[in-house]
Structures are given as C-alpha cells and as structure tokens.
Amino acid sequence: MMTIWYGGDYNPEQWPREVWDEDVQLMDRAGVSLATVGVFSWARLEPRQGEYDFGWLDDVLDLLHANGVRVDLATATASPPPWLAARYPETLPVTEVGVTLSVGSRQQYCPSSPVYRERVRELVVRIVDRYADHPALELWHVNNEYGCHVSHCYCDVSAAAFREWLRAKYGRIDKLNRVWGTAFWSQGYGSFKEVMPPRATPTFRNPTQLLDFDRFSSDELLACYRAEVGIIRGRSSLPVTTNFMGFFKPVDYWAWAAEVDIVSDDTYPDPADPDSPAYAAMVRDLMRSLGGGAPWLLMEQSPSAVNWRRQNAAKAPGQMRAWSYQAVARGADAILFFQWRQSAIGSEKFHSGLVPHSGTDTRLWREVEQLGQELAALSGRFGDEAIGGSRVSSTVAITLDWDSWWAIEQPASPTDVSYVQTLFAWHRALTSLGLAVDFVRSDGDLSGYRLVIAPAHFAATDAQVQNLASFAETGTLVVGFGTAITDENLHVRLGGYLGEPLRRALGVWIEEFAPPAAADLQRFGSGKVPALPLDGEVFGGPAAGHVWAEYLRVEDAETLATFTDGALGGWPAVTRRQTGGGAGWYVATLPEPVALRRLVEQVALDAGIELPSAVASGGQVEVVRRGGSLFVINHGADDAELLVDGTDALTGTSTLGMRLAPQGVVIIVPVHVGDGRDRAAL
Ligand code: GAL
C-alpha cells in the first residue's frame, strides 16, 4: 500500500494540554495520518540560551504515536527566540536600504550569521539526538520556507560573507572586474575589501553584481539547510525535506532539489482568482519535475481562506477537495495543510485551519472528514490502480533556469517582462490541450522529450545553448523571445542576438528589440500594453502578440507568421526550420492566449504528439493522467458531462454520461494505456 498522507502543521504549544486530547480524537475522525510538529517551537524548546525543555514535545510525539499519527518533525530553526537578538544583535537581518528587521514577528535572522548558525547547530543536535529513534517519526522537516521573508540580507556580516563567496568564485579582483564589467561607470575595484552587497545606490546597480548576489543569497540559505541536514544524516536514516514555495524567485530550487529526499511544497492559490487552478497546475508540475518525476508532498495549503492577502476569499464548497485532487493528479503523495487547528491567538488567527474556530458542526469540518476518508480509501489501491507512488509521464517540457529569471527581470532591461507569467502562458496553452508538461533545466537531459519549449531563456551559458541546439536535431525545439541575449555573466552575445549555435539550429537571428512602445503605454493611460497584430496560418488567421517583439532576420527557415502593422509590419514573428530529424521554431513575441494555444497545437503535431481526445463536454475541466488513473476535475461554474467510460474510483459508479458538478472530481479507472493518450477506456 502506498499511502497518500493527510494532515498538516500541528502547533499544540498554542493550546492548553486538554485540547491535545481532543486533537488526536479529531485527527482520528478525519483520517489524519501525518502531522508536522515543532516548526515554530524554538522559543519553547530553548527558552534561554542553552536551557532546553523537551518534556512537552515528548508528550506531543508520544500522544500522536499512541493514536497512530506519524510525525514530520521540524528542526524548529525557522524563527529564533527573542533572546538571540537581544544577546547578539548582529544576527538580525538588514534590508537593502539599511533597515534592521526586529523581533516580534518571525524569521528575523541573517542567513550568513555564524552566531545564528551555531545556535541552530546546538539546537538541532539536541533535537536529533532526542528524537531520531522515536517511533512516531516518518520524516525530518528542516527549517521552514527558507527565504520566505528574508531571502537577501545586506548587513555587514552578509557583506563579509559575500566577499568570501566572490573570492572563492573569482580568485583575483581583476577577474571580478572583468566579469562584472566594472569598466562601465567607474566601478573598478582595487580589492575585494571594497566590494559591497548591492545596497541602495543613486541609480542602477551593476547587473552582474546583482546576479551574483542573487546566486550568493540562494547559496547561503542552502548552506544553512545543508548544515542541518548534515547533523540529521549523522544520526538518522529517515528522509529529509524542506518545504518549497512553488515558483519562488529568490531560491534556485534546482540546486536544492538535489539535496532533499523528497520534494515538498506550500501553495496558496487565491480562490478569488479564476486563473488559480491553471497556475496551481503549473506549480504542481514544477514540484514533480524538481524531484525528477518522483511523487512529492503538498506540505501546506489552506483549508479555506488565508489571512495575508488584502482580501481573503474563502474556498468555495468542494474547492479544497478539488484542488487537493489536482495535486494528487499531478504527482503528490501527501495532502497536508497549514494548519490543523485554527489559531485563537497571533497574527494567523484568521487563517483557516482544518478544525475551524466554529468547531466540527461546520461545512469545513465535514469536507475535511470526507477528504480524509477518501484519501485513506485511495491509499489502499494497489497494482495498476495504485495512485500513491505512481508517476505522470510527459513528452513535453518547458525550460526553467533561475539565472534567466533573475536576469530578465532586472531593471534597465528592454521592457518589463515577467519570467513566470511567460512560462505560465506556454504551460497553460499546453495543458489546455490536455498535454502533460514537465519543467527541465536548459542544460538538463532532454532526451526523453519530443517537444521542448525554451521561453525567455535570457542569460544562457554556452552549454545551455548547445544543449538546446542539439535537441533540435532530433526533437522539436521552440525558442521564445528574449533568449540567449547574454551569457551567464550578463555580457551581451554580440553580432546578432541569439548567437551560435542557436542561430544555425533555428536559421534566424535578432537584429533589434521592439517591445510595445512606452508612448503607447502613456496614451492608453490604464497601463494596458497594446497588442501587436499578427497573421499567419499557424494561428489560423489574424492574431495578436504582446509583451515583446523583435526584428527577426531569417537566414534558413520558413516564415509561418508575420507582424502586420506599424514599423514591424511584414517582419517575421514565427519561423520554423526543418532539421535532420526534428525542427527548430522561433517565436518573436508572446502570442495572446487563443493564438498561443493554436500555435502550440501546430507545434505538438509537428513533434508527432497526438492530442488527447475530449474527455468531457461543458464545465472547465482539467484532465490529468497519473499511472493507471485519469483524473477529471471541474473547475468551472457549470456542470460538465463525461464522454468516456470507466469506473470512478471514488464512488465505484460508471462514468459514461456522468454529470460532473462544479468542483466535482472523478478518478477514472482503468485507463486505456496502449496509445499514450489521456483517455479512459472508450
Ligand atoms: C506559510 C508558512 C506557514 C503559515 C502559512 C500561512 O508561508 O510556512 O507557517 O504562515 O504560510 O499561509
């Protein structure tokens, strides 16, 4: 049996002892199988430096164990107690404008602080010594959401650490000067001592300094994580995780994913945003991809409303369940929440919990019980019908690289581009056709894919462009605007953007950028960027692009769409070059959603990927195949009707002609697996 875990963050230290007994009774009713304990317990575990109090945590773990709940034990290092700052004020983080962040909230530590790291070591050694053999333990949870509030620290301690990092990277100051391009604006350094973190400056800061500081900041947090993991691995063989935060810009999760035993994620889609299901689908695909396709854990989501948006919408009835199944469909083997019991104190008291303020005679609690019972039943499936442990397979991938994300969103760039929104546009077009999508690094192994899309891969290494260009020899490569404009040091690739070897692989190069004009922006007043008219058979006729445009020069490719208006009128917008065994496409703008979907359809056909046949009509249906099961989820406001036959694993009923209400979910088995298409047995 492969368990699909159910439960969430459990913070009993906020409650009197008698509540704990009720907690475990309710956990049993809800089918809770995993509780994350101790995330914010440092002040309780070490109330004064060197004075430890583990008695209460012993009781919590024993109680959970006696009631059959497994434990994801946190190392409690996410939020230092006030004594740390009182005694060692240099552990407090400082912002780029020089503001010191104080105690009284959470996460107030400088990641580079040797004092913080030493106090962490002392604490974690004790926690691990004490609990490594506790029978309740299932998993270690290191820190919490690294970088969530303080991802970059600009204090003097960080400045010294940054200089050490730079010294290790460059060795000599003249190398740093060359790579940072300090010949510009009289920025040349005489020694490493003169180098600063990119604190507030009169105007634009050095781009490569900024990029190196992003890399350094991600590495410093990773060093904190590694130090804790080292202690755990010395004494315990249980798996280790730390919770990621979806597309979180400050931390390069590719580097981190290699160091966790299982990927876990915290996701809080906004119930008020109609794009949330599509965006959450992308986040879940990233989590699966970070773990190389292995099952991952949805570590935190909210049962209903959060408390940290300006307006905090409650989830609609059934939405918690529908979004949970979306995660399972896309590879999650755990549905966990923040948090078990809704707090009565503190700044998260209006954040929903599995046990709401109003108790168990509530809509929410009934949904909590239902979901727990369903997941327990699904956990019992095995063989071809097993869901837990099974995989999602994909022949399509989108490249994602943190360097390019950091680089393309720097100030003093051609225009304002959101890297993630650009990826989202492509991902959404693909998933709306029913295709499963992975994310890959652009220098990763692409051999398992038929179609690879590289959008806005701005700061590219030679190895990355070579890898992409080689892929185009056998597969279908689509390169989106803003790619390979610079190398990894943010030095422009001269002689026509894109540069070799992509220029040869795609048969095009870029002469000049022409994003929608600022004057138009002012004229439109609303901040709405004007669309750029396009035409071409790949779009089935007139269409529009937005965000970006380029003067594209074609050397050895077929033009499939052109810009039709203004200065760009007549210039190519989409090209395709046939290669030996594949094709290289180039797209010089971001086509609007309907046009992008049509384009993606053509590209998929070009790659020999058969599009899945319709599984339902009506509603707003998401269809995902995982292992031998086909998940169908209706995110829309209207009923959908299922067009395929099979058995719903949740209810045991036959699915052909079934009406799927809004927020409805069916898991169809068996799925006809022969042709690789996402449909149930027809
Ligand atoms: C997460 C965090 C939790 C809780 C939650 C509220 O960022 O890990 O501790 O604060 O948000 O949504």
XYZ file of C-alpha atoms and ligand atoms in Angstrom:
694
model
C 0.000 0.000 0.000
C 1.315 3.439 -0.949
C -0.014 5.977 1.495
C -1.371 9.295 0.414
C -0.628 11.230 3.591
C -3.240 13.521 5.081
C -2.833 16.078 7.846
C -0.833 19.245 8.353
C 1.084 21.594 10.627
C 0.274 20.912 14.243
C 1.104 23.643 16.765
C -0.052 22.276 20.144
C 2.116 24.770 22.013
C -0.582 27.366 21.286
C -3.157 25.369 23.260
C -3.681 24.039 26.791
C -2.928 20.357 27.355
C -6.565 19.232 27.427
C -7.059 20.417 23.861
C -4.388 17.956 22.699
C -6.597 15.004 23.662
C -9.412 16.391 21.604
C -6.935 16.989 18.770
C -5.967 13.345 18.483
C -9.594 12.210 18.674
C -10.496 14.563 15.844
C -7.421 13.547 13.857
C -8.681 10.008 14.043
C -12.127 11.054 12.814
C -10.601 12.979 9.922
C -8.213 10.203 8.924
C -5.120 12.307 9.649
C -2.004 10.230 9.112
C 0.828 12.815 9.261
C 1.394 15.879 11.455
C 4.192 18.416 11.072
C 5.337 19.361 14.554
C 7.699 21.945 16.000
C 8.044 24.386 13.095
C 7.850 27.465 15.343
C 8.888 25.920 18.666
C 12.404 27.233 19.201
C 11.458 29.673 21.977
C 9.549 26.908 23.721
C 12.331 24.334 23.308
C 15.154 26.684 24.341
C 13.587 29.474 26.401
C 17.006 30.801 27.415
C 20.293 30.200 25.680
C 21.485 26.706 26.499
C 18.406 25.817 28.621
C 16.326 23.207 26.865
C 12.822 21.987 27.595
C 11.780 18.933 25.590
C 9.251 17.479 28.025
C 6.233 18.927 26.284
C 7.421 17.792 22.857
C 7.996 14.274 24.227
C 4.333 14.280 25.289
C 3.154 15.511 21.897
C 5.103 12.876 19.987
C 4.030 10.090 22.356
C 0.420 11.162 22.107
C 0.486 11.252 18.317
C 2.215 7.894 18.200
C -0.296 6.311 20.574
C -3.021 7.496 18.226
C -1.446 6.256 15.024
C -0.398 9.640 13.622
C 3.064 9.738 12.046
C 5.261 12.780 12.556
C 7.118 15.108 10.213
C 9.410 16.612 12.835
C 10.645 20.143 12.204
C 14.048 21.310 13.361
C 12.438 24.458 14.831
C 15.053 26.793 13.386
C 12.777 28.988 11.246
C 12.150 31.600 13.875
C 14.749 32.337 16.541
C 13.599 33.328 20.036
C 13.973 36.995 21.083
C 16.958 36.226 23.327
C 19.104 35.604 20.251
C 18.705 39.186 19.010
C 18.897 40.667 22.492
C 22.214 38.975 23.093
C 23.567 39.001 19.537
C 22.012 41.938 17.683
C 24.246 41.222 14.696
C 22.063 38.169 13.925
C 19.237 40.457 12.790
C 18.791 40.884 9.040
C 19.171 44.249 7.298
C 17.354 45.347 4.143
C 18.999 46.954 1.118
C 18.076 50.410 2.411
C 19.661 49.689 5.776
C 16.615 48.899 7.901
C 17.262 46.325 10.612
C 14.360 43.880 10.928
C 13.364 43.373 14.532
C 11.948 40.657 16.776
C 8.221 40.242 17.335
C 7.310 38.512 14.088
C 9.255 35.588 12.616
C 12.323 34.604 10.553
C 14.426 37.511 11.891
C 17.849 36.064 11.188
C 20.689 36.790 8.829
C 21.338 33.541 6.912
C 25.102 34.217 6.896
C 25.337 34.851 10.632
C 27.857 32.482 12.256
C 26.090 33.043 15.592
C 22.705 32.037 14.164
C 24.265 29.007 12.524
C 25.997 27.992 15.740
C 22.844 28.288 17.838
C 20.999 26.290 15.156
C 23.630 23.588 15.350
C 23.315 23.335 19.128
C 19.542 23.056 18.907
C 19.380 20.607 16.017
C 21.963 18.276 17.554
C 19.748 18.014 20.627
C 16.516 17.534 18.705
C 18.025 14.866 16.506
C 19.687 13.078 19.433
C 16.471 13.018 21.342
C 14.023 12.035 18.619
C 15.924 10.166 15.903
C 14.663 6.851 17.265
C 11.215 7.975 18.292
C 8.730 5.503 16.793
C 6.388 8.289 15.613
C 8.946 9.754 13.235
C 8.407 9.483 9.499
C 10.258 12.461 8.082
C 12.520 15.386 9.015
C 11.356 18.894 8.164
C 14.319 21.246 8.042
C 13.611 24.876 8.973
C 10.568 26.243 7.106
C 10.165 28.011 3.780
C 13.772 29.172 3.501
C 13.900 32.766 2.307
C 10.159 33.357 2.588
C 10.517 36.729 4.320
C 14.270 37.305 4.376
C 15.896 35.990 1.244
C 18.622 38.631 0.873
C 20.408 40.199 3.804
C 22.597 43.298 3.330
C 24.151 43.596 6.813
C 27.876 43.799 7.491
C 28.059 40.085 8.295
C 26.462 39.301 4.933
C 28.818 41.748 3.221
C 31.813 39.851 4.603
C 30.316 36.510 3.567
C 29.572 37.859 0.085
C 33.205 38.925 -0.293
C 34.345 35.434 0.704
C 31.946 33.904 -1.815
C 33.286 36.217 -4.523
C 36.885 35.491 -3.585
C 36.193 31.757 -3.909
C 34.496 32.298 -7.270
C 36.911 34.749 -8.882
C 40.186 34.315 -7.012
C 41.549 37.661 -8.192
C 39.907 41.066 -8.180
C 40.792 41.734 -11.824
C 38.750 38.705 -12.814
C 35.774 40.069 -10.874
C 36.259 43.423 -12.570
C 36.201 41.791 -15.986
C 33.176 39.609 -15.319
C 31.216 42.398 -13.636
C 32.073 44.789 -16.434
C 33.278 47.428 -13.997
C 34.869 49.419 -16.820
C 31.370 50.874 -17.011
C 30.598 53.912 -14.760
C 33.958 53.919 -12.978
C 33.129 50.870 -10.886
C 36.572 49.219 -10.930
C 37.566 47.640 -7.590
C 41.112 47.650 -6.216
C 40.497 44.772 -3.808
C 37.729 42.502 -2.543
C 37.531 44.680 0.583
C 35.924 47.449 -1.464
C 33.110 45.254 -2.766
C 29.692 45.621 -1.166
C 26.416 43.774 -1.387
C 24.132 45.665 -3.780
C 22.785 48.067 -1.186
C 20.711 51.069 -2.240
C 22.623 53.226 -4.760
C 21.919 56.523 -6.556
C 20.736 54.711 -9.676
C 21.029 51.334 -11.426
C 23.322 48.880 -9.726
C 25.829 46.728 -11.559
C 23.797 43.921 -13.201
C 26.358 41.163 -12.643
C 26.821 42.225 -9.033
C 23.046 41.888 -8.620
C 23.043 38.487 -10.282
C 25.957 37.239 -8.196
C 24.202 38.490 -5.078
C 21.083 36.529 -6.062
C 23.238 33.429 -6.510
C 25.083 34.075 -3.252
C 21.842 34.598 -1.321
C 20.365 31.324 -2.594
C 23.652 29.561 -1.740
C 23.756 30.993 1.792
C 20.304 29.655 2.552
C 21.317 26.343 1.032
C 24.376 26.294 3.285
C 22.062 26.716 6.300
C 19.945 23.821 5.056
C 22.994 21.636 4.396
C 24.389 22.213 7.871
C 21.161 20.964 9.430
C 20.897 18.006 7.078
C 24.473 17.021 7.918
C 23.513 16.719 11.586
C 20.401 14.701 10.776
C 22.156 12.295 8.423
C 24.821 11.605 11.023
C 22.212 10.084 13.331
C 19.118 9.149 11.328
C 18.287 7.379 8.099
C 14.794 8.858 7.790
C 14.058 11.025 4.756
C 14.630 14.774 4.902
C 12.694 17.587 3.285
C 12.321 21.339 3.467
C 9.194 22.995 2.140
C 9.459 24.869 -1.160
C 7.139 27.681 -2.240
C 6.280 26.986 -5.857
C 7.830 29.431 -8.311
C 9.813 31.251 -5.647
C 12.256 33.601 -7.275
C 14.910 34.053 -4.563
C 15.872 30.394 -4.252
C 17.208 28.230 -7.080
C 15.233 25.080 -6.412
C 17.141 23.023 -8.973
C 20.166 23.236 -6.696
C 18.086 22.456 -3.630
C 16.041 19.621 -5.127
C 19.193 17.549 -5.456
C 19.607 17.731 -1.671
C 16.153 16.783 -0.401
C 14.996 13.170 -0.174
C 11.510 14.160 -1.194
C 10.294 17.449 -2.635
C 7.585 19.239 -0.653
C 5.677 22.389 -1.462
C 3.483 25.062 0.101
C 0.874 26.517 -2.256
C -1.854 29.020 -1.553
C -3.787 29.731 -4.764
C -6.278 32.578 -4.399
C -9.859 31.265 -4.531
C -10.934 34.666 -5.904
C -8.656 34.418 -8.943
C -10.097 32.476 -11.895
C -6.550 31.727 -13.091
C -5.683 29.899 -9.876
C -6.380 26.318 -10.983
C -4.250 26.760 -14.121
C -1.431 28.432 -12.199
C -1.551 25.828 -9.435
C -1.341 23.116 -12.103
C 1.931 24.655 -13.253
C 3.294 24.793 -9.695
C 2.468 21.135 -9.155
C 4.177 20.192 -12.416
C 7.261 22.053 -11.242
C 7.317 20.126 -7.967
C 7.089 16.821 -9.782
C 9.834 17.915 -12.160
C 12.157 19.080 -9.376
C 12.090 15.557 -7.994
C 12.809 14.037 -11.401
C 9.212 12.815 -11.703
C 9.046 11.214 -8.250
C 5.989 11.725 -6.048
C 6.142 14.858 -3.886
C 4.347 16.176 -0.810
C 1.858 19.029 -0.762
C 3.161 20.197 2.591
C 0.933 23.221 3.110
C -2.258 24.593 1.617
C -5.133 26.364 3.307
C -8.349 24.536 4.115
C -10.238 27.710 3.205
C -9.194 31.399 3.479
C -5.715 32.713 4.232
C -5.225 35.897 6.246
C -2.376 37.581 4.388
C -3.994 38.937 1.231
C -5.697 42.299 1.244
C -8.940 40.427 0.724
C -9.052 36.811 1.786
C -11.625 34.766 -0.076
C -12.881 31.566 1.476
C -12.656 28.461 -0.682
C -15.971 27.544 -2.280
C -17.634 24.386 -1.022
C -15.771 21.479 -2.613
C -12.816 23.605 -3.715
C -10.434 22.333 -1.048
C -11.176 18.816 -2.249
C -10.940 19.668 -5.965
C -7.588 21.441 -5.560
C -6.275 18.629 -3.396
C -7.056 16.120 -6.124
C -5.361 18.372 -8.634
C -2.176 17.981 -6.590
C -2.615 14.219 -6.337
C -3.252 14.022 -10.087
C -0.008 15.893 -10.727
C 2.088 13.642 -8.549
C 1.508 14.495 -4.878
C 1.543 11.679 -2.339
C 0.504 13.931 0.552
C -2.290 16.418 1.100
C -1.268 18.460 4.102
C -2.450 21.804 5.373
C -1.479 24.849 7.297
C -2.751 24.193 9.866
C -4.517 21.556 11.948
C -6.379 23.757 14.449
C -7.138 27.351 13.553
C -5.240 29.616 15.972
C -7.077 31.725 18.533
C -4.027 33.947 19.077
C -1.401 35.663 16.976
C -1.361 37.118 13.508
C -2.671 33.974 11.823
C -5.850 33.612 13.850
C -7.955 34.471 10.804
C -6.147 31.933 8.624
C -8.348 28.873 8.232
C -7.462 25.573 9.891
C -8.766 22.027 9.500
C -10.502 22.467 12.856
C -12.176 25.848 12.439
C -12.976 28.343 15.218
C -16.606 27.242 14.947
C -15.799 23.605 15.646
C -16.928 20.428 13.965
C -20.566 21.176 13.213
C -19.417 23.081 10.151
C -19.234 22.781 6.386
C -15.475 22.906 6.505
C -15.064 20.122 9.029
C -17.442 17.875 7.109
C -15.334 18.428 4.000
C -12.180 17.697 5.996
C -13.607 14.376 7.145
C -14.808 13.447 3.671
C -11.457 14.145 2.022
C -9.571 12.241 4.711
C -11.792 9.201 4.284
C -11.480 9.285 0.504
C -7.706 9.568 0.548
C -7.448 6.708 3.030
C -9.545 4.558 0.687
C -7.431 5.549 -2.335
C -4.270 4.731 -0.387
C -5.465 1.134 -0.252
C -5.392 0.668 -4.041
C -2.546 -1.330 -5.481
C -1.157 -2.709 -8.738
C -2.210 -0.806 -11.858
C -4.801 1.031 -9.831
C -2.367 2.378 -7.222
C -2.279 6.155 -7.116
C 0.256 6.768 -4.356
C 3.732 6.154 -5.735
C 2.623 6.251 -9.379
C 4.001 8.674 -11.969
C 2.863 11.146 -14.572
C 4.597 10.780 -17.899
C 5.193 13.575 -20.336
C 6.761 14.079 -23.731
C 6.724 17.880 -23.453
C 8.966 20.087 -21.352
C 9.443 23.791 -20.694
C 12.868 25.019 -19.690
C 13.275 26.929 -16.443
C 16.504 28.479 -15.164
C 16.807 30.744 -12.162
C 19.680 32.754 -13.677
C 17.454 33.776 -16.573
C 14.616 34.597 -14.195
C 16.875 36.814 -12.108
C 18.420 38.386 -15.191
C 15.428 39.186 -17.383
C 13.603 40.901 -14.530
C 16.500 43.211 -13.675
C 15.961 46.931 -14.130
C 17.477 48.684 -17.159
C 16.210 45.954 -19.495
C 14.401 46.339 -22.839
C 10.989 46.083 -21.208
C 9.097 44.806 -18.241
C 8.821 41.033 -18.608
C 7.529 38.634 -16.004
C 9.506 35.434 -16.486
C 6.994 33.269 -14.650
C 3.997 34.768 -16.437
C 5.747 33.986 -19.708
C 6.278 30.360 -18.678
C 2.692 30.280 -17.459
C 1.370 31.380 -20.849
C 3.127 28.460 -22.555
C 2.272 25.967 -19.830
C -1.360 26.939 -19.900
C -1.582 26.618 -23.676
C -0.129 23.108 -23.448
C -2.235 21.898 -20.527
C -5.406 23.339 -22.064
C -4.844 20.821 -24.869
C -4.651 18.039 -22.278
C -0.887 17.596 -22.566
C 1.237 16.717 -19.550
C 4.173 19.091 -19.127
C 7.445 18.824 -17.220
C 9.957 21.532 -16.402
C 13.635 20.975 -17.180
C 16.831 22.944 -16.869
C 18.018 24.038 -20.256
C 21.258 22.096 -19.781
C 19.419 19.058 -18.402
C 18.718 15.745 -20.093
C 16.184 16.464 -22.839
C 16.369 13.078 -24.497
C 13.058 11.811 -23.083
C 11.039 14.616 -24.696
C 9.636 15.136 -28.149
C 8.920 18.803 -27.659
C 10.945 21.314 -25.641
C 9.938 24.940 -25.256
C 12.545 27.466 -24.120
C 10.798 30.776 -23.363
C 12.780 33.883 -22.440
C 15.969 31.978 -21.673
C 17.752 35.279 -21.357
C 21.117 34.599 -19.699
C 22.375 31.429 -21.344
C 25.632 29.569 -20.893
C 27.357 28.063 -23.925
C 26.493 24.606 -22.616
C 22.827 25.534 -22.402
C 22.547 26.904 -25.924
C 24.493 23.912 -27.218
C 22.152 21.525 -25.427
C 19.086 23.235 -26.886
C 20.545 23.409 -30.372
C 21.469 19.713 -30.274
C 17.968 18.815 -29.185
C 16.573 20.476 -32.320
C 18.433 17.901 -34.422
C 16.163 15.098 -33.205
C 13.227 16.735 -31.445
C 11.054 19.799 -31.843
C 12.531 22.840 -30.158
C 10.585 26.066 -29.726
C 12.603 29.082 -28.668
C 10.691 32.087 -27.368
C 11.624 35.766 -27.444
C 14.367 37.158 -25.273
C 16.533 34.047 -25.427
C 20.356 33.888 -25.268
C 20.626 37.658 -25.233
C 23.534 37.465 -22.814
C 25.885 34.869 -21.390
C 25.803 33.844 -17.733
C 27.788 36.960 -16.781
C 25.214 39.196 -18.483
C 27.646 40.100 -21.245
C 25.672 40.573 -24.438
C 26.144 37.969 -27.175
C 27.303 40.261 -29.959
C 26.806 40.138 -33.706
C 23.040 39.496 -33.666
C 21.141 38.324 -30.626
C 20.617 34.597 -30.168
C 24.102 33.841 -31.372
C 25.584 30.495 -32.310
C 24.744 27.671 -32.212
C 21.041 28.558 -31.936
C 21.307 30.837 -34.961
C 22.277 27.862 -37.091
C 19.783 25.456 -35.481
C 16.842 27.820 -35.925
C 18.005 29.619 -39.050
C 17.251 33.056 -37.587
C 18.851 35.862 -35.602
C 17.567 39.019 -33.936
C 18.530 42.440 -35.167
C 16.751 44.664 -32.661
C 14.139 44.543 -29.917
C 10.830 46.320 -30.426
C 8.611 45.795 -27.391
C 5.320 47.745 -27.352
C 6.214 51.428 -27.088
C 6.218 53.453 -23.890
C 4.401 56.283 -25.659
C 1.539 53.920 -26.300
C 1.612 52.958 -22.666
C 1.082 56.564 -21.685
C -1.569 57.123 -24.275
C -3.517 54.098 -23.094
C -3.253 55.529 -19.605
C -4.550 52.357 -17.997
C -1.134 50.742 -18.179
C -2.508 48.258 -20.693
C 0.164 47.314 -23.186
C -1.160 47.497 -26.755
C -1.318 44.241 -28.657
C 0.725 43.724 -31.829
C -1.294 42.430 -34.777
C -0.029 39.191 -36.313
C -1.120 36.994 -39.129
C -0.207 33.507 -40.152
C -1.529 30.055 -40.860
C -0.123 28.770 -37.550
C -2.672 30.983 -35.827
C -5.395 30.127 -38.303
C -5.558 33.804 -39.311
C -5.242 37.199 -37.622
C -3.980 37.150 -34.051
C -2.040 39.383 -31.683
C 1.168 39.326 -29.710
C 2.065 41.203 -26.562
C 4.846 41.880 -24.041
C 7.729 41.778 -26.512
C 8.592 41.896 -30.226
C 11.768 41.693 -32.257
C 13.100 42.482 -35.700
C 13.776 38.903 -36.685
C 16.162 38.098 -39.537
C 15.567 34.830 -41.340
C 18.534 33.012 -42.862
C 17.371 29.464 -43.286
C 13.815 28.968 -42.054
C 10.240 29.177 -43.202
C 8.195 32.169 -42.016
C 4.878 30.961 -40.620
C 3.518 34.218 -39.227
C 4.328 37.888 -39.568
C 3.675 41.133 -37.742
C 1.154 43.063 -39.784
C 1.177 46.637 -38.507
C 3.345 49.655 -37.847
C 7.111 49.591 -38.002
C 7.188 45.821 -37.605
C 4.666 45.258 -40.397
C 5.876 42.488 -42.679
C 8.590 41.260 -40.311
C 8.545 37.573 -39.336
C 7.003 36.627 -35.999
C 7.079 32.822 -36.115
C 9.563 30.715 -38.055
C 10.326 27.038 -38.454
C 13.432 25.317 -39.669
C 13.433 21.660 -40.599
C 16.475 19.882 -39.197
C 17.758 16.357 -39.800
C 15.301 14.605 -37.519
C 13.414 17.456 -35.856
C 12.588 21.120 -36.189
C 13.559 24.457 -34.681
C 10.812 27.022 -34.164
C 11.290 30.624 -33.149
C 8.559 32.899 -31.758
C 9.470 36.599 -31.596
C 6.606 37.745 -29.348
C 4.193 36.299 -26.814
C 1.022 35.429 -28.729
C -2.168 36.092 -26.797
C -3.787 33.027 -25.202
C -6.074 31.876 -28.014
C -3.346 32.364 -30.619
C -0.738 30.689 -28.446
C -2.985 27.694 -27.981
C -3.396 27.363 -31.755
C 0.324 27.707 -32.234
C 1.039 25.081 -29.601
C -1.369 22.727 -31.309
C 0.633 23.063 -34.548
C 3.895 22.597 -32.760
C 2.655 19.467 -30.970
C 1.513 17.984 -34.285
C 4.893 18.847 -35.761
C 6.501 16.960 -32.895
C 4.331 13.910 -33.619
C 2.398 14.279 -30.389
C -1.186 13.180 -30.696
C -3.591 15.441 -28.862
C -5.854 13.713 -26.342
C -9.461 13.299 -27.325
C -12.159 15.076 -25.343
C -12.982 13.518 -22.011
C -15.874 15.801 -21.087
C -18.055 18.480 -22.568
C -19.038 21.677 -20.753
C -17.628 22.958 -17.465
C -13.992 23.925 -17.175
C -12.415 20.562 -16.984
C -8.848 19.644 -16.104
C -7.769 16.186 -17.216
C -4.586 14.560 -15.965
C -3.376 11.032 -16.188
C -1.297 9.639 -13.352
C -0.251 5.992 -13.516
C -3.337 3.981 -14.408
C -5.874 6.618 -13.381
C -7.417 9.513 -15.229
C -8.313 12.469 -13.012
C -11.095 14.752 -14.221
C -11.736 17.907 -12.194
C -14.340 20.525 -12.988
C -13.070 23.991 -12.008
C -15.897 25.778 -13.832
C -19.224 27.191 -12.705
C -21.301 24.821 -14.887
C -21.740 21.083 -14.965
C -19.629 19.016 -17.326
C -20.681 15.750 -18.906
C -18.246 12.869 -19.097
C -17.777 11.357 -22.536
C -15.709 8.332 -21.540
C -16.498 5.110 -19.864
C -14.737 3.601 -16.918
C -15.292 3.344 -13.195
C -14.962 6.247 -10.793
C -12.518 5.138 -8.109
C -14.186 7.480 -5.610
C -17.754 6.219 -5.961
C -17.498 2.954 -7.891
C -20.001 4.202 -10.472
C -19.724 4.074 -14.240
C -18.575 7.352 -15.751
C -20.078 7.482 -19.248
C -22.631 10.292 -19.341
C -21.968 11.204 -15.704
C -22.592 14.847 -14.830
C -19.720 16.459 -13.032
C -20.853 19.413 -10.921
C -18.637 22.479 -10.266
C -15.684 21.401 -8.055
C -16.559 17.805 -8.914
C -13.837 15.171 -9.244
C -13.785 11.704 -10.754
C -10.840 9.364 -10.931
C -11.453 7.028 -13.822
C -10.020 3.534 -13.873
C -8.998 1.619 -15.814
C -7.354 3.921 -18.311
C -6.656 2.592 -21.751
C -2.865 2.812 -21.760
C -1.969 1.458 -25.172
C -1.681 4.615 -27.237
C -0.337 7.019 -24.648
C -3.390 9.216 -24.926
C -5.127 10.685 -21.910
C -8.453 8.972 -22.141
C -10.278 6.293 -20.303
C -11.325 3.038 -21.938
C -13.650 4.086 -24.703
C 3.380 29.636 5.100
C 4.092 29.268 6.377
C 3.131 28.869 7.477
C 1.967 29.808 7.530
C 1.300 29.854 6.193
C 0.089 30.749 6.150
O 4.135 30.551 4.382
O 5.001 28.214 6.176
O 3.815 28.852 8.700
O 2.409 31.079 7.909
O 2.201 30.347 5.242
O -0.491 30.770 4.875
